[in-house]
Each structure stands twice: as structure tokens, then as C-alpha cells.
Coordinates of C-alpha atoms and ligand atoms in Angstrom, one line a residue:
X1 CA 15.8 -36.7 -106.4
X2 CA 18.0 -33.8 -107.6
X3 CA 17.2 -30.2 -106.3
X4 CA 19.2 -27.3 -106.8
X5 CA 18.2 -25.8 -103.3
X6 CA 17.1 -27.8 -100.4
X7 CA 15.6 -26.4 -96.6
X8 CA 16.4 -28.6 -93.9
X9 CA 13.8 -28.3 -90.8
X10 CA 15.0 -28.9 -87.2
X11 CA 12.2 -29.8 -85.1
X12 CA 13.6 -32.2 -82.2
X13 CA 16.6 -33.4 -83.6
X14 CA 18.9 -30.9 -82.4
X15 CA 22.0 -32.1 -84.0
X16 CA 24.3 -32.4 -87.7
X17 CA 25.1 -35.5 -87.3
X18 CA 23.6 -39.0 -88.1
X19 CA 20.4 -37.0 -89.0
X20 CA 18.1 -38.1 -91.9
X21 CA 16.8 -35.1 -93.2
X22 CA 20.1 -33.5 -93.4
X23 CA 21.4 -36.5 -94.9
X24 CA 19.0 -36.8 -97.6
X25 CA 19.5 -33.2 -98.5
X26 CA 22.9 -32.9 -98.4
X27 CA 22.9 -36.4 -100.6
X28 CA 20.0 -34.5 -103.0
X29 CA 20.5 -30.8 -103.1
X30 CA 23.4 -28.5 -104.3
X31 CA 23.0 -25.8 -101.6
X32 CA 21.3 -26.6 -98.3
X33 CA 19.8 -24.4 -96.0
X34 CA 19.2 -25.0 -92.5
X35 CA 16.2 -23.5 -90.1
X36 CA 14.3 -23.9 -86.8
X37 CA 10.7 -22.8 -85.8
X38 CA 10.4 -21.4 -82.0
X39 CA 6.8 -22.5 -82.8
X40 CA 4.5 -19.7 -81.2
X41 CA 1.4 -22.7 -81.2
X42 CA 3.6 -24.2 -78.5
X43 CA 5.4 -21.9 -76.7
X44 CA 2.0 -19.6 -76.2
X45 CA 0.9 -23.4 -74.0
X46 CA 3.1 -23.2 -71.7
X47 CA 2.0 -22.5 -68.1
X48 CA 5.5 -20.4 -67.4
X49 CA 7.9 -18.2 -69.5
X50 CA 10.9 -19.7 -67.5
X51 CA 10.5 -22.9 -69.1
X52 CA 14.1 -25.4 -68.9
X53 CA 12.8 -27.1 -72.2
X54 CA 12.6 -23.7 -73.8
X55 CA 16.2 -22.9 -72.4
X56 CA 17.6 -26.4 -73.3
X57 CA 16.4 -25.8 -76.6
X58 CA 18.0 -22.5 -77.1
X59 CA 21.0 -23.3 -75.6
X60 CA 21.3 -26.2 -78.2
X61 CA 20.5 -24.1 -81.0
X62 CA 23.4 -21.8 -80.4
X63 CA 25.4 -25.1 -80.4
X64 CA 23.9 -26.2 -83.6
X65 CA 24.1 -22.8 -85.4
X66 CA 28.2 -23.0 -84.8
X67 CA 28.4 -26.1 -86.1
X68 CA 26.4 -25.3 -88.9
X69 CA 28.8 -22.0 -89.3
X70 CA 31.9 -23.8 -89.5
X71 CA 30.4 -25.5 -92.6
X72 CA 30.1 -22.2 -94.2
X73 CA 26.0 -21.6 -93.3
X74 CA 24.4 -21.3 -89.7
X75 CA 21.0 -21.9 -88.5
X76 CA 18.1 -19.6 -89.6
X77 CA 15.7 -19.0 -86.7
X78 CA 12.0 -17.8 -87.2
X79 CA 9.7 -17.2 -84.4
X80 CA 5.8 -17.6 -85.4
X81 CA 3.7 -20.2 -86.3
X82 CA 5.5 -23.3 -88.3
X83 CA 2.2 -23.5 -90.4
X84 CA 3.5 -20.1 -91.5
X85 CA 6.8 -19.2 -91.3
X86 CA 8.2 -22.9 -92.9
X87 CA 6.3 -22.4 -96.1
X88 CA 7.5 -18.6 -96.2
X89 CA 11.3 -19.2 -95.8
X90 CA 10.9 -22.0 -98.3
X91 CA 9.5 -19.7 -100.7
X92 CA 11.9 -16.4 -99.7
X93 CA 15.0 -19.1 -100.4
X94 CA 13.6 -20.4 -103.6
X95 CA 14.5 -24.1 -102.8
X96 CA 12.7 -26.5 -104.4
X97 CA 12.2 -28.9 -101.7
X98 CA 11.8 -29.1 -97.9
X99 CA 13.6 -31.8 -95.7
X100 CA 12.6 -33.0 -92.3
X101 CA 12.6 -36.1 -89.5
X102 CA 9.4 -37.4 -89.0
X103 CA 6.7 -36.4 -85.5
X104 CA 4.2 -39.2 -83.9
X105 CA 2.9 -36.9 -82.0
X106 CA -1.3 -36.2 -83.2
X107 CA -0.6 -31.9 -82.9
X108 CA 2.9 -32.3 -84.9
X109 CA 1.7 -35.0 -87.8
X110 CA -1.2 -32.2 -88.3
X111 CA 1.2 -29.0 -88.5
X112 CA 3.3 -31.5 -90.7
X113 CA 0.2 -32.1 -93.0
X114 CA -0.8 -28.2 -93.1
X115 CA 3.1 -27.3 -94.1
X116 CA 3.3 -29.8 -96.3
X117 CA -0.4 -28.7 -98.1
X118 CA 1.0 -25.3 -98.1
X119 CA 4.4 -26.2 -99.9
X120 CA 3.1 -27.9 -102.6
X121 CA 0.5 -25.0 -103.4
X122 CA 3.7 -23.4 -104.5
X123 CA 5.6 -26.3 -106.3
X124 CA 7.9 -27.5 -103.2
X125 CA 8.5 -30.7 -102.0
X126 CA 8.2 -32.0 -98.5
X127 CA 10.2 -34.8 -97.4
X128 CA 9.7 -36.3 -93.9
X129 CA 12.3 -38.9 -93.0
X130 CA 12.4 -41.9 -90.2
X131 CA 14.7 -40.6 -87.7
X132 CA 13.7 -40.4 -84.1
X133 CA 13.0 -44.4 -83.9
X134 CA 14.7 -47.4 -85.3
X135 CA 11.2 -48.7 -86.7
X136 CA 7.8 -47.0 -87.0
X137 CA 4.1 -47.4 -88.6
X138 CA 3.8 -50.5 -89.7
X139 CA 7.4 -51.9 -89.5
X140 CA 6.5 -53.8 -87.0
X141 CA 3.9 -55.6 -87.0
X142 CA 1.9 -58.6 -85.4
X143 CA 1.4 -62.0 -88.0
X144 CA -1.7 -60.8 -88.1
X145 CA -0.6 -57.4 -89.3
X146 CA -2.3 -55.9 -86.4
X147 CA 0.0 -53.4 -84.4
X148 CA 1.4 -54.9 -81.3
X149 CA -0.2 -54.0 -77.3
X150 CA 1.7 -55.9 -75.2
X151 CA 5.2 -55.3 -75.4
X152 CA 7.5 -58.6 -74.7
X153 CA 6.2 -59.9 -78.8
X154 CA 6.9 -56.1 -79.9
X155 CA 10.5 -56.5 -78.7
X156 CA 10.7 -59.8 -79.8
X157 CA 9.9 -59.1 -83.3
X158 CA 11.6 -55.6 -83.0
X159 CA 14.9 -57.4 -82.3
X160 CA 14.3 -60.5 -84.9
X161 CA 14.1 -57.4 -87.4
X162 CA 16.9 -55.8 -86.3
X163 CA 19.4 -55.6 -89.4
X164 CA 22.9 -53.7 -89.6
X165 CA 21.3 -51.2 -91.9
X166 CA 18.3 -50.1 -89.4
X167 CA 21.0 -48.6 -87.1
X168 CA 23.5 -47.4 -89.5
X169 CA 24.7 -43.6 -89.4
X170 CA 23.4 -41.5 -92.0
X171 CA 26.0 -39.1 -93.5
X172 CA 25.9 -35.9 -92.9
X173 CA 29.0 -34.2 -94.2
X174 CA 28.7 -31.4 -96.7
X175 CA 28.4 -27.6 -97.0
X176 CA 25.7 -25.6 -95.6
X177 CA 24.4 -22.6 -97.2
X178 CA 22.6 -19.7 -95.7
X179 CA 25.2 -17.8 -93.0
X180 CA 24.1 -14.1 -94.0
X181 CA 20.8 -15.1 -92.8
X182 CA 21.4 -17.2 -89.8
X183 CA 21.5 -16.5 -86.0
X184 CA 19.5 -17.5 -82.6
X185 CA 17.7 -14.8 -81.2
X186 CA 17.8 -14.4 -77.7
X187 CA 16.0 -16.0 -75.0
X188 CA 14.3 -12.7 -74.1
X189 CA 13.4 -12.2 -77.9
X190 CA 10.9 -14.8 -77.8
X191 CA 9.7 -13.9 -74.6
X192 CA 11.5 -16.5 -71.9
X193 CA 14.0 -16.1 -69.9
X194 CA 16.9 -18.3 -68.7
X195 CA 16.3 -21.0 -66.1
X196 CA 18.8 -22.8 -63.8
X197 CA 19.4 -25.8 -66.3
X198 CA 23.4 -25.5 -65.8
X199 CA 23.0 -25.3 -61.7
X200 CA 21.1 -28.7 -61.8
X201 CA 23.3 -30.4 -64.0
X202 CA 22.5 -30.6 -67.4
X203 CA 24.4 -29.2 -69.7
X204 CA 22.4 -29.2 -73.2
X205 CA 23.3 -29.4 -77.1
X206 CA 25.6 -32.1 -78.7
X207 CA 28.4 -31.5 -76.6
X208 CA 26.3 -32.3 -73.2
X209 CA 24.8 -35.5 -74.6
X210 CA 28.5 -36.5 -76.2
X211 CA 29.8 -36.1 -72.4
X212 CA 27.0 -37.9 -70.4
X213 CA 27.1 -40.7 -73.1
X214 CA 30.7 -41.4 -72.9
X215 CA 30.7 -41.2 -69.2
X216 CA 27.2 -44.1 -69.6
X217 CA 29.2 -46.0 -72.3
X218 CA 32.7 -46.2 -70.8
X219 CA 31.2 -48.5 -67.9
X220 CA 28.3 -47.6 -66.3
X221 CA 26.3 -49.1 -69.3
X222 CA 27.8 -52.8 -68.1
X223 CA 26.2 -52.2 -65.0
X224 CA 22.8 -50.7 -66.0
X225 CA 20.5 -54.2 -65.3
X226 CA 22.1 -54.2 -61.6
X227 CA 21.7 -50.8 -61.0
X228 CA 19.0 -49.1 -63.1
X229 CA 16.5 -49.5 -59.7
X230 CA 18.1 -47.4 -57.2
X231 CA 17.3 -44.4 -57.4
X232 CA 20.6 -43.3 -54.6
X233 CA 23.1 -44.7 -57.4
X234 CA 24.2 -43.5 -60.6
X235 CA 22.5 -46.2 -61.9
X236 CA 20.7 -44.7 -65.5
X237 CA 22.0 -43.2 -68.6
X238 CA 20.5 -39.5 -67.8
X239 CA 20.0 -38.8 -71.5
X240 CA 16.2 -39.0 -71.6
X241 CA 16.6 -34.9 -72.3
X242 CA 19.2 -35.3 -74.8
X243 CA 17.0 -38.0 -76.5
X244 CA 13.6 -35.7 -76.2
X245 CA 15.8 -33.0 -77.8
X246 CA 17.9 -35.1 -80.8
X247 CA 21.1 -33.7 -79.6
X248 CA 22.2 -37.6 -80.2
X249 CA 21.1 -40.2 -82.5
X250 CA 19.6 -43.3 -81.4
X251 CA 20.7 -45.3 -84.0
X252 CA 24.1 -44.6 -82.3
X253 CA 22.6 -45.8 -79.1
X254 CA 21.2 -49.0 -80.4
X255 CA 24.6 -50.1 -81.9
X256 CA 26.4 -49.6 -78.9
X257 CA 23.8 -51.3 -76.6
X258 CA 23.8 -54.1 -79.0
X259 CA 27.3 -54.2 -79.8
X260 CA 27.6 -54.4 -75.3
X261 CA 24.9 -56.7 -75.2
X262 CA 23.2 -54.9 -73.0
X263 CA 19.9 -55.9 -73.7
X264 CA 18.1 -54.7 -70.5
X265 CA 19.2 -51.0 -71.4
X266 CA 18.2 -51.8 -75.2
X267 CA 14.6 -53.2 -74.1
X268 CA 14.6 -49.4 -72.7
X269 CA 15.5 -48.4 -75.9
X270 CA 12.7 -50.5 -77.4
X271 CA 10.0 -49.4 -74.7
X272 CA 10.4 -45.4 -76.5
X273 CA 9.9 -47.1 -80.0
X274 CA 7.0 -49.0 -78.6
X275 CA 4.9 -46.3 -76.9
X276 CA 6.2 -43.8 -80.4
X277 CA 4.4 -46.8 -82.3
X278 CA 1.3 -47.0 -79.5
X279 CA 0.5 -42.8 -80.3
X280 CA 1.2 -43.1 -83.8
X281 CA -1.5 -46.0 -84.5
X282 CA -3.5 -45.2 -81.7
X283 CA -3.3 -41.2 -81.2
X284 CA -6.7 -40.7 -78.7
X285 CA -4.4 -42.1 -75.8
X286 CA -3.2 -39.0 -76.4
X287 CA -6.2 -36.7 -76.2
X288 CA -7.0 -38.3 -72.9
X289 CA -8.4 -41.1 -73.6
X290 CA -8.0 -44.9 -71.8
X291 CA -6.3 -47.2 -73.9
X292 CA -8.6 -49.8 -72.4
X293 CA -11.8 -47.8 -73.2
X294 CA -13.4 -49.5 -69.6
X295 CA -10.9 -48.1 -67.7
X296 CA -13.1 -44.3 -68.9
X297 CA -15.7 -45.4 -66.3
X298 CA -13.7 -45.4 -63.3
X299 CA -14.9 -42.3 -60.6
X300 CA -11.4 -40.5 -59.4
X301 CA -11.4 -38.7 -56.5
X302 CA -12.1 -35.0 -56.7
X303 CA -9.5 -34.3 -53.8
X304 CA -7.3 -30.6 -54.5
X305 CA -5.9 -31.0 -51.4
X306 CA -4.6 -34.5 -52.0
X307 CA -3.2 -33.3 -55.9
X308 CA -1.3 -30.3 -54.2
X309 CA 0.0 -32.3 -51.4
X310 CA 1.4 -35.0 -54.0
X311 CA 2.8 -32.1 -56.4
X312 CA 4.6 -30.5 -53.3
X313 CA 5.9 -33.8 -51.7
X314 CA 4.5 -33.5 -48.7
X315 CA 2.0 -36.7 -48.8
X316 CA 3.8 -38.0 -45.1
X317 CA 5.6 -41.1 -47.5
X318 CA 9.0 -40.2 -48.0
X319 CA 10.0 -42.3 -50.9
X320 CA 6.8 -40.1 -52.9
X321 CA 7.9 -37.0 -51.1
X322 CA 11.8 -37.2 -52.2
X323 CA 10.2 -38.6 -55.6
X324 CA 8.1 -34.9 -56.3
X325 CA 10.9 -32.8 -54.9
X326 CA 13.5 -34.1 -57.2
X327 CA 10.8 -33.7 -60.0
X328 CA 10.1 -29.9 -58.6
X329 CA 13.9 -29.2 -58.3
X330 CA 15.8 -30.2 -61.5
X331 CA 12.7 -31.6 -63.8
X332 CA 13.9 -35.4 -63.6
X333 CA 12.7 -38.2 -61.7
X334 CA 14.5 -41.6 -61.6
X335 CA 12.1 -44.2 -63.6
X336 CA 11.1 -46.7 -60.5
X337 CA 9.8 -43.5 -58.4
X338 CA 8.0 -42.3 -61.7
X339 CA 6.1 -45.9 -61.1
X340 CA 6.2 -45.3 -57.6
X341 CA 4.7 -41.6 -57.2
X342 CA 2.2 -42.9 -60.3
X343 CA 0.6 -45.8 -58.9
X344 CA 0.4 -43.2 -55.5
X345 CA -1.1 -40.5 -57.2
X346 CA -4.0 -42.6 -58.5
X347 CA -4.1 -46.2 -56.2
X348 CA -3.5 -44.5 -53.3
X349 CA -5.0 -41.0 -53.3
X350 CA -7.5 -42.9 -56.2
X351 CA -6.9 -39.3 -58.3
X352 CA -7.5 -39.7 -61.9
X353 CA -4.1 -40.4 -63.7
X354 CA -5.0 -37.8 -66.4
X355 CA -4.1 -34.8 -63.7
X356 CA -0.7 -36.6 -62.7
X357 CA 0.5 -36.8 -66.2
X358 CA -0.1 -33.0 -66.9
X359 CA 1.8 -32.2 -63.9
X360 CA 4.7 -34.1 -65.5
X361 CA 4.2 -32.6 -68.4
X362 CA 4.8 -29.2 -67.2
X363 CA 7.7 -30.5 -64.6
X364 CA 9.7 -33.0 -66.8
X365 CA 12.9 -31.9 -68.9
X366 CA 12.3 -35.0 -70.4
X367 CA 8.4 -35.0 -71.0
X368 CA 7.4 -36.9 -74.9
X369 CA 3.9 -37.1 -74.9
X370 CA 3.9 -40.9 -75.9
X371 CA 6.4 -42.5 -73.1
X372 CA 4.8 -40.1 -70.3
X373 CA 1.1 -41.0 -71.5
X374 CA 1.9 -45.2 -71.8
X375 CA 3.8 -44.4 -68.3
X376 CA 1.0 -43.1 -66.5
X377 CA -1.5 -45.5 -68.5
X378 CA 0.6 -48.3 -67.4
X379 CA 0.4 -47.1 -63.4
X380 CA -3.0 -47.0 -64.2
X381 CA -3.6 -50.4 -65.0
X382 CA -5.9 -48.5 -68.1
X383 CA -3.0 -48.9 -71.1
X384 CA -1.9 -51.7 -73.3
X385 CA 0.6 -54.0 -71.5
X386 CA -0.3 -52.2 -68.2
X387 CA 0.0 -53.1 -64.9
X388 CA -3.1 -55.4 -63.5
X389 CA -5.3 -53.3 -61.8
X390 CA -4.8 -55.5 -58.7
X391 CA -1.6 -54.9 -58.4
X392 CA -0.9 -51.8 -55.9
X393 CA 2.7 -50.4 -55.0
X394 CA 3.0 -50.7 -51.4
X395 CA 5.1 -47.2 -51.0
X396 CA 6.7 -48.2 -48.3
X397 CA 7.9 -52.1 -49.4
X398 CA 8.9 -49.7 -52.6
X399 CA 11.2 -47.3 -50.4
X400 CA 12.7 -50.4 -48.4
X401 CA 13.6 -52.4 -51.3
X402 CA 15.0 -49.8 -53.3
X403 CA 16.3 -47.1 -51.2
X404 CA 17.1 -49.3 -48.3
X405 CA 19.2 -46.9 -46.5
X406 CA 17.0 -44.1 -47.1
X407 CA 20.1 -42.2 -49.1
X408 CA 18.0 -40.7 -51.6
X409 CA 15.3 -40.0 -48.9
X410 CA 17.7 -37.9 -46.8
X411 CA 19.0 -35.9 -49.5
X412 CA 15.7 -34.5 -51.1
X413 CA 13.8 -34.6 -47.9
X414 CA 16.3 -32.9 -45.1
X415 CA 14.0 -32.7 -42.5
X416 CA 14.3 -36.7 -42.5
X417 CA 17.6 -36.9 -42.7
X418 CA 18.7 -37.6 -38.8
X419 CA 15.9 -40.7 -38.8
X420 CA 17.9 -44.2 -38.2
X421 CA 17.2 -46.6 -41.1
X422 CA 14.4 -48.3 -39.0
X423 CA 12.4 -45.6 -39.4
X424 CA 13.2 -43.4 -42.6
X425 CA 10.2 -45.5 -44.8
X426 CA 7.4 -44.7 -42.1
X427 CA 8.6 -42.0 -39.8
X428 CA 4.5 -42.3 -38.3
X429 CA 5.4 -45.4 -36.8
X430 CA 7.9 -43.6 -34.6
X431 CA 6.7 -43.4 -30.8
X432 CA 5.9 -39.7 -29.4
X433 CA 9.4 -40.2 -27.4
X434 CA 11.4 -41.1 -30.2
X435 CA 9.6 -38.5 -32.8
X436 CA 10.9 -35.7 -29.9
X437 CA 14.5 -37.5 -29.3
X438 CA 14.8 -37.2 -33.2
X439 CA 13.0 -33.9 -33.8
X440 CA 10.9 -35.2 -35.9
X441 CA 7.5 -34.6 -34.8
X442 CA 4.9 -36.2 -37.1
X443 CA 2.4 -33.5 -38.3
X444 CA 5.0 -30.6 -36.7
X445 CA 8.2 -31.4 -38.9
X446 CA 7.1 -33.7 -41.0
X447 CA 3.6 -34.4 -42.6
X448 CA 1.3 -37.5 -40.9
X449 CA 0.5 -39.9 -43.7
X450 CA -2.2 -38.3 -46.3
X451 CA -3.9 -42.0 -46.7
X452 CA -3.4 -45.0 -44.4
X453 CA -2.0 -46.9 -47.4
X454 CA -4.0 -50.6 -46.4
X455 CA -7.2 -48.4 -46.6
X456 CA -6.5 -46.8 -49.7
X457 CA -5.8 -50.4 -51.4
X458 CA -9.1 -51.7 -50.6
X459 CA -11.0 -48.4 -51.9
X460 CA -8.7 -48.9 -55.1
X461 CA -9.9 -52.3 -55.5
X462 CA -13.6 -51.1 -54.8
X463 CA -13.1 -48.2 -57.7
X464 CA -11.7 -50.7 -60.0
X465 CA -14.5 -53.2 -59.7
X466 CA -16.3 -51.3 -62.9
X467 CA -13.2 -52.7 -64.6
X468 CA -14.1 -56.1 -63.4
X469 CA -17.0 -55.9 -64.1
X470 CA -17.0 -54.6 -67.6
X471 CA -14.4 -57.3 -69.0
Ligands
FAD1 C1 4.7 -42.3 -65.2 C2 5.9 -42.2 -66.1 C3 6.1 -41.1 -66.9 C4 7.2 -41.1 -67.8 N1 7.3 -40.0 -68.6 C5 8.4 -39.9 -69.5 C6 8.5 -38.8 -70.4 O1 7.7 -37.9 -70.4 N2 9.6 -38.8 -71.2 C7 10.5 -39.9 -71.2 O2 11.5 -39.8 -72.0 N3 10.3 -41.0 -70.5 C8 9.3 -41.0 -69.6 N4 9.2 -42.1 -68.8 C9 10.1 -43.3 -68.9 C10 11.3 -43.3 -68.1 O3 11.0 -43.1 -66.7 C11 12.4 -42.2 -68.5 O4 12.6 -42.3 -69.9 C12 13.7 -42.5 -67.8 O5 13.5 -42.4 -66.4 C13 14.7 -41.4 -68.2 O6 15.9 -41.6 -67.5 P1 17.2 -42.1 -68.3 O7 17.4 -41.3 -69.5 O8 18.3 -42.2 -67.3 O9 16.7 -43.5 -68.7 P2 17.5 -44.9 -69.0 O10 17.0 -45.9 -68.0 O11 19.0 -44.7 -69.1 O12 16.9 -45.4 -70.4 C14 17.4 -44.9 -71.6 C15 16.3 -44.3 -72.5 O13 15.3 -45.2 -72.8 C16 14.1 -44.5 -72.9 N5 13.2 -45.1 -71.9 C17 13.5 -45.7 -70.7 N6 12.4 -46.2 -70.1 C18 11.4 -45.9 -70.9 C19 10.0 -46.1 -70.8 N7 9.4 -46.8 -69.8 N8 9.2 -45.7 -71.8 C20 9.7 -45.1 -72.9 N9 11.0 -44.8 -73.1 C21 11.8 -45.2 -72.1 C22 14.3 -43.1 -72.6 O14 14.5 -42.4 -73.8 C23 15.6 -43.1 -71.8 O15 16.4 -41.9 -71.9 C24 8.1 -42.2 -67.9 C25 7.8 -43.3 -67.1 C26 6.8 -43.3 -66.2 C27 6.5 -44.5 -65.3

């Protein structure tokens, strides 16, 4: 493949390094441009023009247009529709062909087909590359050549395929053409404005993933199976953002964990391919739909009141109420209380699991349509590999076992913070004497439990019984 112009397209892959369509244009092209789409499709979707994706995004496009200039180009930016504006740059720059790393997601894989249609009405190629994941489609596959549900075989075979070359680097070195025409517009020019992304902590672009993996990898990774359940300890990576974005590679990743033999940090690794793999072959889960069609007849609760009092953290549990705030303040949740405020939302308030995982959707820095959807199917009991139906978080075993001390607790729910340890899981079971010696009054300071949890199971089991019954 030989082309004298080439157009890279940066969707989520926020980076120039180890990145497969810039690879394969560089290696193909004589003089390659690059350019990003602040896609008005998605952008116009989103509830609030103060958005930290949209910010993260920008901030790591400035990043990525400097490094782009000091390789003689920079990044063009268009603002519109992708369907639209792709096809039109290609044809303003006259390349001859049109690079970019491959979606899963069903709205992206049908822009991809409409730019692609439109590109080759006027002669230009469209190359979409393997680049977010270490395998997709069919690469791996069941001996039946079925795709896998249940995820321990998936890994299995995922690892038995595992080869040197399915992690290696691609190059990326080269020129870059296009400077006279690059440059990010501002925040305000497409209609957002900036959030407080830097005053929570996460610094965006290449450089913010480079710094939170070294501090991971230098250490912390070693420790990752011991810690990676506490939600009080800096137990977890923190680059779920960084990986949503592409501002690192995960083929770099994947060598390191497996260099480390870190395998329970790898199987994490594996668990993104694996619900990628899930949406691609199986894209209704992602138009709402059970991946155990049964689990469809199940009657949720209409409860408002319940929804808003789980969004707000004010349910009376404190593990789900320090869970939502650090969700409502910085747009992360630690992974165990994203299992722990899921199987709450729709076990204990017996709400349908559909409403929980569009308020994460609209709350998480992190939010990929296919790990949120199999995380919230699995809480549901209605996905492939789920949790049994049976099976119901007890919120407060949860909070004893994994924030024993109530350290998280106290810091994202203050008002608890003076409770002694005996009491920071249930503060209802305090006596009226000690809820006034510790000033926390249940129903005054602190709301009284919004479901008596032993209840709640046995409706649970009651709405489930369709399940039973259907299998
Ligand atoms: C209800 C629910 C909703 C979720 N929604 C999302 C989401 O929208 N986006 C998202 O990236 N993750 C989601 N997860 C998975 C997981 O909670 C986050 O990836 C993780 O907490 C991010 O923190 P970290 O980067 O420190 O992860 P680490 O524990 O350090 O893991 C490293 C990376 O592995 C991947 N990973 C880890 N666990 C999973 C998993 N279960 N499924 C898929 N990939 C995983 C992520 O890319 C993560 O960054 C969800 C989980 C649940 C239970």
C-alpha cells in the first residue's frame, strides 16, 4: 500500500505513540496528516456543557497537537458531524487514503461505515486498524467457533494465544504534515466550558497517563491482587480515563503486566477485551437489552424517590452513600463499590439496572459503553458470566469487609465521621443515647435506612422468580 498523502483520524486514541493507524500511515504514506472530530452527534447528547470527558479530551488534544508540531505538522480540528467533516478534509487535502483504530461500539461502527461509504464515492481509502484491544472479532473464539460468554475459557484461550507479536509496539516515528492548518479550538468554541478535572486529580493527555503509570508500575502494580479491594488504599492503577481516552497504549500495558506476572491486574486487562468482544458480537446489550433475554421480564420498581436518594448518596448505608458521592465528586468510583452500589441500586431498591447504568454514564470519567453495560448486566444477574441472581450484596458485610475501619466512609460522608468503628457500617443500630452523645441523630444528621436490607432480599428473590421460572 503506497499513497502519496495519507489522513490519520484520532477518535479515542489520544496519543503518537504505539498507535496503529499512525503506524500504518506513516509506514504507507509520503506525507501524513493528522485530525480529530469534536463530533457534534455526540457532544449535542450530552445532558451538560460542563462535561470532564469533553475537558479531558481537549486538554489532551492540545497535548497531542504539540507533539504532533514538533514533528513538523499539528493536529487539525473540525467541529461538526464526522459523517461530514472526515470525508471533506480528506477530499480538501487530496490524500488518497484515510487511516484510523478500530470502534466496537454499535453508534461508532455505523459513523465508521457511513465515512467509509462516503470516501470511496470519491476514490479514498479507509483503513481501520486493531488498536484499542489485544484481540477482537473472531480472534478469539470457542472450539466451537462460537464467541465466548463466560469469561474464565475467554481468558484462558486469550492468554494460550497470547504471542510476543500481539503486544508489540507499533512505530510511530516519522514526519507529520499539515501545521498551517492545525490548532485546537477552544473549549468555549465548541460550546463547553472547563470543569474541575485538575482540582480532582487527574491530569489528562500522555503526560498524565505516563505519570500515573510509572507511579502503578514502579511498585504498586506488585501489590495490586492484595490491594485492588479496598477502596481506602491506593490499591488500583487509576488509568481507566487514560485507557477510555488512548492517551496510553495497552499493548504497553499487557507487556508489563505480563512481563510482572501480574496476572490478577492482567485478567483486568482481559475483562475490557472481553466485554469489547461481548458488544462487538452481541451489540443489543447495548441498546438496552438483557443479555439473558429472560432477565427482560423482570418488573423494577417505579420508585423516583429511591433513584434520587441512590444518585445523591443519601440511601442511610454508608458504604453506598460514600460510593455515589465519590462518583458525584470527581467522576470515579473504586471497582468493588461500583459492584456494591449496583447490586444496591437494583437488589435492594429492586430499580431496573438500565436507569443505574445511565447515571454512570453521565457521572463516569471513565464510562465505555461495553465495560459499564457487562458491569451493571453482571450486578444484575441478566448478562453473560453474571452474578447468580441469588446472590445479593449484603451492603453492610460489604462495608465491614472492605472498609473495615470505615476510612473511606469518613472521608466522603463527614457527617459520619466521629462514629466509633462499631457503628460506622449501620449507624441505625445506634441507641437514641448514643446517636445524641455522637450527634448523629438518624433521620436528623444522617438518613434512616431507605430499605431494611433482609426485606429487600426476599422481594429480590420474589422479582427474580420469573427468571426461575423461565429457565
Ligand atoms: C457497574 C460497573 C460499571 C462499570 N463501568 C465502567 C466503565 O464505564 N468504564 C470502565 O472503564 N470500567 C467500568 N467498570 C469496570 C471497573 O470498575 C473500572 O474499569 C475500574 O474501576 C477503573 O479503575 P482502575 O483504572 O483503577 O482499574 P484497575 O483495577 O487498575 O484495572 C485496570 C484497567 O482494567 C480495565 N478493567 C478493570 N476492571 C474491568 C472490568 N470489570 N471490566 C472491564 N474493564 C475493566 C479498565 O480499563 C481499568 O482501567 C465498571 C464496573 C462495574 C461493576
Amino acid at each position: 500500500m503506497n499513497h502519496e498523502k495519507a489522513l490519520v483520524w484520532f477518535r479515542r486514541d489520544l496519543r503518537d505513540t504505539d498507535h496503529a493507524a499512525l503506524s500504518a500511515a506513516l509506514a504507507g504514506a509520503q506525507q501524513v496528516y493528522c485530525a480529530f472530530v469534536f463530533d457534534t452527534r455526540i457532544l449535542d447528547a450530552l445532558p451538560s456543557r460542563c462535561d470532564r470527558r469533553v475537558h479531558f479530551i481537549h486538554a489532551s488534544l492540545l497535548e497531542l497537537d504539540a507533539a504532533l508540531r514538533a514533528r513538523g505538522g499539528g493536529l487539525i480540528v473540525r467541529h461538526g458531524w464526522a459523517e461530514d467533516e472526515i470525508p471533506r478534509l480528506a477530499r480538501e487535502l487530496g490524500v488518497s487514503a484515510v487511516f484510523a483504530n478500530r470502534d466496537y461500539e454499535p453508534a461508532a461502527k455505523q459513523r465508521d461505515t457511513a465515512v467509509g461509504t462516503k470516501l470511496g464515492a470519491s476514490g479514498i481509502d479507509f483503513h481501520c486498524l486493531k488498536d484499542q484491544v489485544i484481540f477482537e472479532h473472531d480472534e478469539v473464539l470457542t472450539q466451537a467457533g462460537k464467541p465466548f460468554s463466560v469469561f474464565t475459557p475467554y481468558k484462558n484461550a486469550w492468554l494460550k494465544r497470547l504471542s510476543p507479536v500481539d503486544s508489540a509496539a507499533h512505530p510511530c516515528a516519522g514526519a507529520i504534515a499539515g501545521g498551517e492548518l492545525a490548532g485546537v479550538p477552544s473549549l468555549a468554541a465548541i460550546g463547553f466550558s472547563a470543569t474541575d478535572l485538575r482540582e480532582v486529580g487527574i491530569i489528562p493527555g500522555m503526560s498524565g497517563a505516563r505519570q500515573l503509570w510509572s507511579d502503578f508500575s514502579d511498585g504498586r502494580l506488585k501489590r495490586y491482587a492484595a490491594l485492588r479491594d479496598f477502596p481506602a488504599v491506593k490499591g488500583v492503577s487509576y488509568l481507566s480515563v487514560h485507557l477510555r481516552f488512548g492517551t496510553l497504549s495497552i499493548r504497553e500495558l499487557v507487556r508489563a503486566a505480563h512481563a510482572a506476572a501480574a496476572e490478577t491486574w492482567l485478567s483486568e486487562l482481559i475483562w475490557r477485551d472481553f466485554y469489547f468482544m461481548i458488544l462487538d458480537h452481541f451489540p443489543q446489550v447495548g441498546r438496552g437489552q438483557a443479555f439473558k433475554a429472560e432477565y427482560d421480564r423482570i418488573q423494577w420498581a417505579d420508585w423516583p424517590a429511591g433513584l434520587a436518594a441512590w444518585c445523591a448518596g443519601r440511601t442511610g448505608y454508608p458504604l453506598v452513600d460514600a460510593a455515589m458521592r465519590q462518583l458525584n465528586h470527581c467522576g470515579w468510583m473504586h471497582n468493588r463499590l461500583r459492584m456494591v452500589v449496583a447490586s444496591f441500586l437494583c437488589k435492594d431498591l429492586g430499580i431496573d439496572w438500565r436507569l443505574g447504568e445511565k447515571y454512570f454514564a453521565e457521572q463516569l470519567n471513565d464510562f465505555d459503553l461495553s465495560a459499564n453495560n457487562g458491569g451493571w448486566q453482571w450486578a444484575a444477574s441478566s448478562g453473560c458470566d453474571a452474578q447468580p441472581y441469588f446472590r445479593i450484596f449484603n451492603p453492610v458485610t460489604q462495608s465491614e469487609k472492605f472498609d473495615a475501619e470505615g476510612k473511606f466512609i469518613r472521608r466522603y460522608v463527614p457527617e459520619l465521621a466521629k462514629l466509633p468503628n462499631q457503628y460506622i457500617h449501620a449507624p441505625w443500630r445506634m441507641g437514641r443515647l448514643e446517636q445524641e452523645a455522637t450527634g448523629v441523630v438518624i433521620g436528623r444528621d444522617y438518613p434512616a435506612p431507605i430499605v431494611d436490607h433482609a426485606v429487600a432480599r426476599e422481594h429480590t428473590l420474589a422479582r427474580y422468580a420469573v427468571v426461575k421460572q423461565a429457565a
